[in-house]
Amino acid sequence: MDRLVSLLDDVTGSRPKLPSLVVVATSTDPARNTEFLDALTARLSGKGHSALVPHAYADKDLVESAAERELLPYAALLDEILQRLRHRIPRGAGGNWKAKRCRLVLDVLDTDGKIGAARQDTRRSMLLTLLYEQWASRNPLVGWLRKMNQNDLPVPLIGTLLSAILSGPLKWAHSRRLNSRATRWFGDAVRSRVGEPGDFASHALWLLASGGLDADRRDNLHRQVLVKAMLMDLSDLMRPGRISPRRRRRRWTPVLLLDGAQPRVAALLDEFGAQMEHLDPAPLLVVGALDPQHAEQVATVAHTVPDAATAVNRFVEGERSVLAKAPYLAVRLPVAGERAAEHNPAVRTWIDSHPHVAPRVPGLSAVAPLAVVVALLAGASGFGAYQYLLGGCSDTKINLSGERVGVIESGCSFVSGKAVDNPRVPALATLEQQAAENNKAVDRLKDRQGNPRYYRTVIFFGPLTRADQAESTAPPNAIWQLQGVVSKQKEHNQLADSDDGKVPVKLVLANSGDRFADGTWVAQRIAERKRAGRGELAAVIGISQSRPQALEAVGSLSGIPVIGAAMYGSGMTANPNMFLSSPFNAAFAEEIAKWVRAQPGVQGAAVVHDPDDTYFSKELQADLRHRNVGSDDKDVIAREVPSRNGIAEPTLKREDVERLCAEADTVVPVIASRGDQLLKLLSIGADVKACKDRLDQPIRIISGPGGIVVVGSGVLADYPWVKVWVTGLAGTAERSEWVAGANSFGMAAQAIADAHHDTTQVPVWDVSQVLACLRDPEFDYDGLKPNVPGVGDGRVHIIEPAVG
C-alpha cells in the first residue's frame, strides 16, 4: 500500500502528463472500499482541511445533499462535485476558476419545465431568452445596471438609459456566442446520442423532458454532456496561458473520488472512464470504488495491492499496455483474515500518517514573465491599432458571421479562424500574397524614358470567405476564380512590360462575405475610390454569385464597369454597368438536356432547385423545363432560406432523397441548386439504404455549375454510391472556375487598354471610357463578348466523374 499510494502521490503532485488512468478499488467488504476512499480524501485535504490539490469526493453525504436540491439528478450530482472542486483549489493558484461549460449545461437543464410544447422555432427562442436571463443574473455589468435602476434620482435615469441601450446588443451577443464554434463540443455530444443535426438551441432542446427522449435516454444524455463539459473545464483549469502566473502555480493533477456503492455515482464513474479512454494527457485522476461484479465489467482482472503498485509504476514509466482494458486499473483490497491484511491491518493508518503531496506556489518568478509580456503587448497593441485605423484594415470590418469584409490592398488579410487544409482548394492567404507580389512588380515597370509606367487598378469583388455555420460547407467558388485572376494578372503584366499596347494592372481584393451578406456595405467603400488618373480604379470584376444581394451591390457601383466571373443569371444584366463574361443559364440547360436525353434507360428527370433563388436556381430550372427536363410531380425543392437566427432551415426532405435514389435507374436527378444543397442531398443519402446500397451501380446525377465547388473540393470521394457529372467552362471543375476568373480579368484588361488608346486625355481618363468600350458591339477579348445570351457557342463542357 505504501508503494501504491506513493505512486498515486507522484501522479497527483505533478501536472497532467499521463494518458487516462482510472483506479478502481474493489473488495468483498464494502466498508473497506469506503475506508480507502475516506483515507485518500483526508490525505489530499492536508492538515486543517486546506486542500493540497483540487479534489472532490462523491460519497454518500454528497449524494444525499444532491438529492435534496431541486435539480435533475445528474445535474445536482455534478453541481455538488463542481462546488467541492472549486472550494479545494489551493490558495494562490487562482480560486476563481469558472466551469463555464458545465454552467451552460446546468442552465439548459434548469429550463426544464419552463418551455411548453410550442412550435420548434418558438421553443428555441424561449430557450435562448431563458439562457440569457440566467447569464444576465450572474453578469456583473448587467447587475450593476439593474442596481442603478433601483437607486434614487438622478442615477435611475442613467441606469434606465444604459439598460435600454445595452440590453439588446448584450442579448444578441450572448445568443451569437451560443451558436459559435465555442459550443461545437455541445452539438457533437448531443448529436452522437440522438443523431440529429442542428444548431445549439436545437440540440439543447433534446436535454429537456419535452425533447422527445424517454427518461432513461435523457438521463444518459445528461450524464454524457455534463461529463464532457466537466472534462473540458478541467482541461482549462490545467492549461492557463503561458504568461499566466497560474501556469507555474498549478502543478498538480485534480483528483475525483467516486464511491460506486451509490448507483448514480457508479454510472458516473463508467461515463468518466468511457470519455477519458483516449485522452492524452488526461486532465484528472479518477479513483473510485466498485463492487466486484461491476469491477469485472470494466477491468479484465483485479490486481492485488502489490501487483497494482507494479502496474502503476510501469504505466508511469510509459508502458501503456499494462492496462489490459484502458483506462481502468482494478485493485482488490484485502479483507480481514487474509495474509496481506494481517501485515497491514489498518490501511487508513498508513495513509493518514504519511502526507506526501505538497502545493508548490512560486512567488515573483511566476509574475515576472507576465510583466514583461504585458509591456510587449502594450506596444504591439498600439501598433496594431494604428494599422487597423490608418493602415490596410481601415476599409474593413468584422461582420455578424465573424468574417472580415471590406477592401484590402496591403497590411491586412481576410483570412481568419481555421485555415483550409484541403489541398484541392486554393489557400486565400497564398492568393493574397501573390496579388501583393504582382502589384509590387507593377511598381518596378518603367517606360522607354525610364519613368514609372502608367497603370490602372482592378478590384476583385466577391465572397472570399464562408461563415462558420453548419450549412456553409462548400468552399467559396470565388477562391478558384481569384486563383485564375492572380495568374492572369501576372501573365498580363509580364507581357505589358514589353508591349505598350497593354496597360499594367494592379489588383485589389474586396470580400463581400458569405452569400454577399455585406455586399452593399463593401460596394460603398469601392464606390468612394477615385476613378481617373494613374493607378486609380478602372473596373470591378468577380461578383461570383447570381444573387439579389449581388445585384443590389452592383447597383451601388453606378457608373463603374463590373465584369462578372462565374455568373450565369441573365437577370444580373439588369444594371447597365454589369457585364457577364460567362454564358447564361440557358447555355448550361442546353447541355444538360442533351446529356439527359443521351442516357440509356432514362425516362425523365427530377430537377432539384430552389424556387426562391431567383437569378440562378429558379432561372436554370425554368430553362430546363423549357427543354422538357423535369416535371411538377418529379422535381424536388431544396431551399436555401435563413431562419431568424441565421441558420439555414433543412428544407430538403429525407423522403425526397429516398425517392430520388429509388427511381434513379429511370429518373435522373438534375441539380439546379448551389453546392451546399448538393452536399445536403449527399449527406442525407449517405444514411438512406436506397442510396448507399448502390455501390455496384452508382446513381447518375448531373449538376449545373452550382456543383462545381463540390466536385472541385474532392469530397465526392466520400460518396462512392453516386457519380456526379457537372457542367462547367473547362474540362475539370477547378479549371472551370479558374477560367471564369481569368476571363473576367482579361476582359477588364482589354477594355482598359482600349479606353487608354481611344482617348487623348490619358492622364485623366476615367471609368466611363471603359464602359463605352465594353458596350461597343465590336469589343472582343480572345473571341469572347460580354452579355452573350446564345446557347450554341460550345463554351459549356460536361465534366466527367473522377475515376478512383
JSON list of C-alpha atoms in Angstrom, two decimals, residues 406-409 414 428 431-433 435 458-461 464 482 485-486 507-511:
[
{"chain": "A", "resi": 406, "resn": "GLY", "atom": "CA", "xyz": [-14.31, 45.15, -46.96]},
{"chain": "A", "resi": 407, "resn": "VAL", "atom": "CA", "xyz": [-11.44, 46.24, -49.19]},
{"chain": "A", "resi": 408, "resn": "ILE", "atom": "CA", "xyz": [-7.73, 45.50, -48.62]},
{"chain": "A", "resi": 409, "resn": "GLU", "atom": "CA", "xyz": [-4.55, 46.31, -50.52]},
{"chain": "A", "resi": 414, "resn": "PHE", "atom": "CA", "xyz": [-9.32, 38.30, -44.97]},
{"chain": "A", "resi": 428, "resn": "LEU", "atom": "CA", "xyz": [-6.68, 32.56, -49.60]},
{"chain": "A", "resi": 431, "resn": "LEU", "atom": "CA", "xyz": [-3.51, 34.23, -53.22]},
{"chain": "A", "resi": 432, "resn": "GLU", "atom": "CA", "xyz": [-3.38, 37.46, -51.20]},
{"chain": "A", "resi": 433, "resn": "GLN", "atom": "CA", "xyz": [0.40, 37.21, -51.12]},
{"chain": "A", "resi": 435, "resn": "ALA", "atom": "CA", "xyz": [-1.56, 39.51, -55.68]},
{"chain": "A", "resi": 458, "resn": "VAL", "atom": "CA", "xyz": [-8.99, 46.48, -60.90]},
{"chain": "A", "resi": 459, "resn": "ILE", "atom": "CA", "xyz": [-10.88, 45.26, -57.83]},
{"chain": "A", "resi": 460, "resn": "PHE", "atom": "CA", "xyz": [-11.82, 41.60, -57.46]},
{"chain": "A", "resi": 461, "resn": "PHE", "atom": "CA", "xyz": [-15.10, 41.74, -55.52]},
{"chain": "A", "resi": 464, "resn": "LEU", "atom": "CA", "xyz": [-13.90, 35.11, -50.50]},
{"chain": "A", "resi": 482, "resn": "LEU", "atom": "CA", "xyz": [-9.26, 34.55, -57.71]},
{"chain": "A", "resi": 485, "resn": "VAL", "atom": "CA", "xyz": [-7.31, 36.23, -61.79]},
{"chain": "A", "resi": 486, "resn": "VAL", "atom": "CA", "xyz": [-3.96, 36.32, -59.99]},
{"chain": "A", "resi": 507, "resn": "LEU", "atom": "CA", "xyz": [-5.29, 44.04, -58.22]},
{"chain": "A", "resi": 508, "resn": "VAL", "atom": "CA", "xyz": [-7.18, 44.99, -55.07]},
{"chain": "A", "resi": 509, "resn": "LEU", "atom": "CA", "xyz": [-9.30, 42.46, -53.17]},
{"chain": "A", "resi": 510, "resn": "ALA", "atom": "CA", "xyz": [-12.78, 43.08, -51.77]},
{"chain": "A", "resi": 511, "resn": "ASN", "atom": "CA", "xyz": [-14.67, 40.49, -49.71]}
]
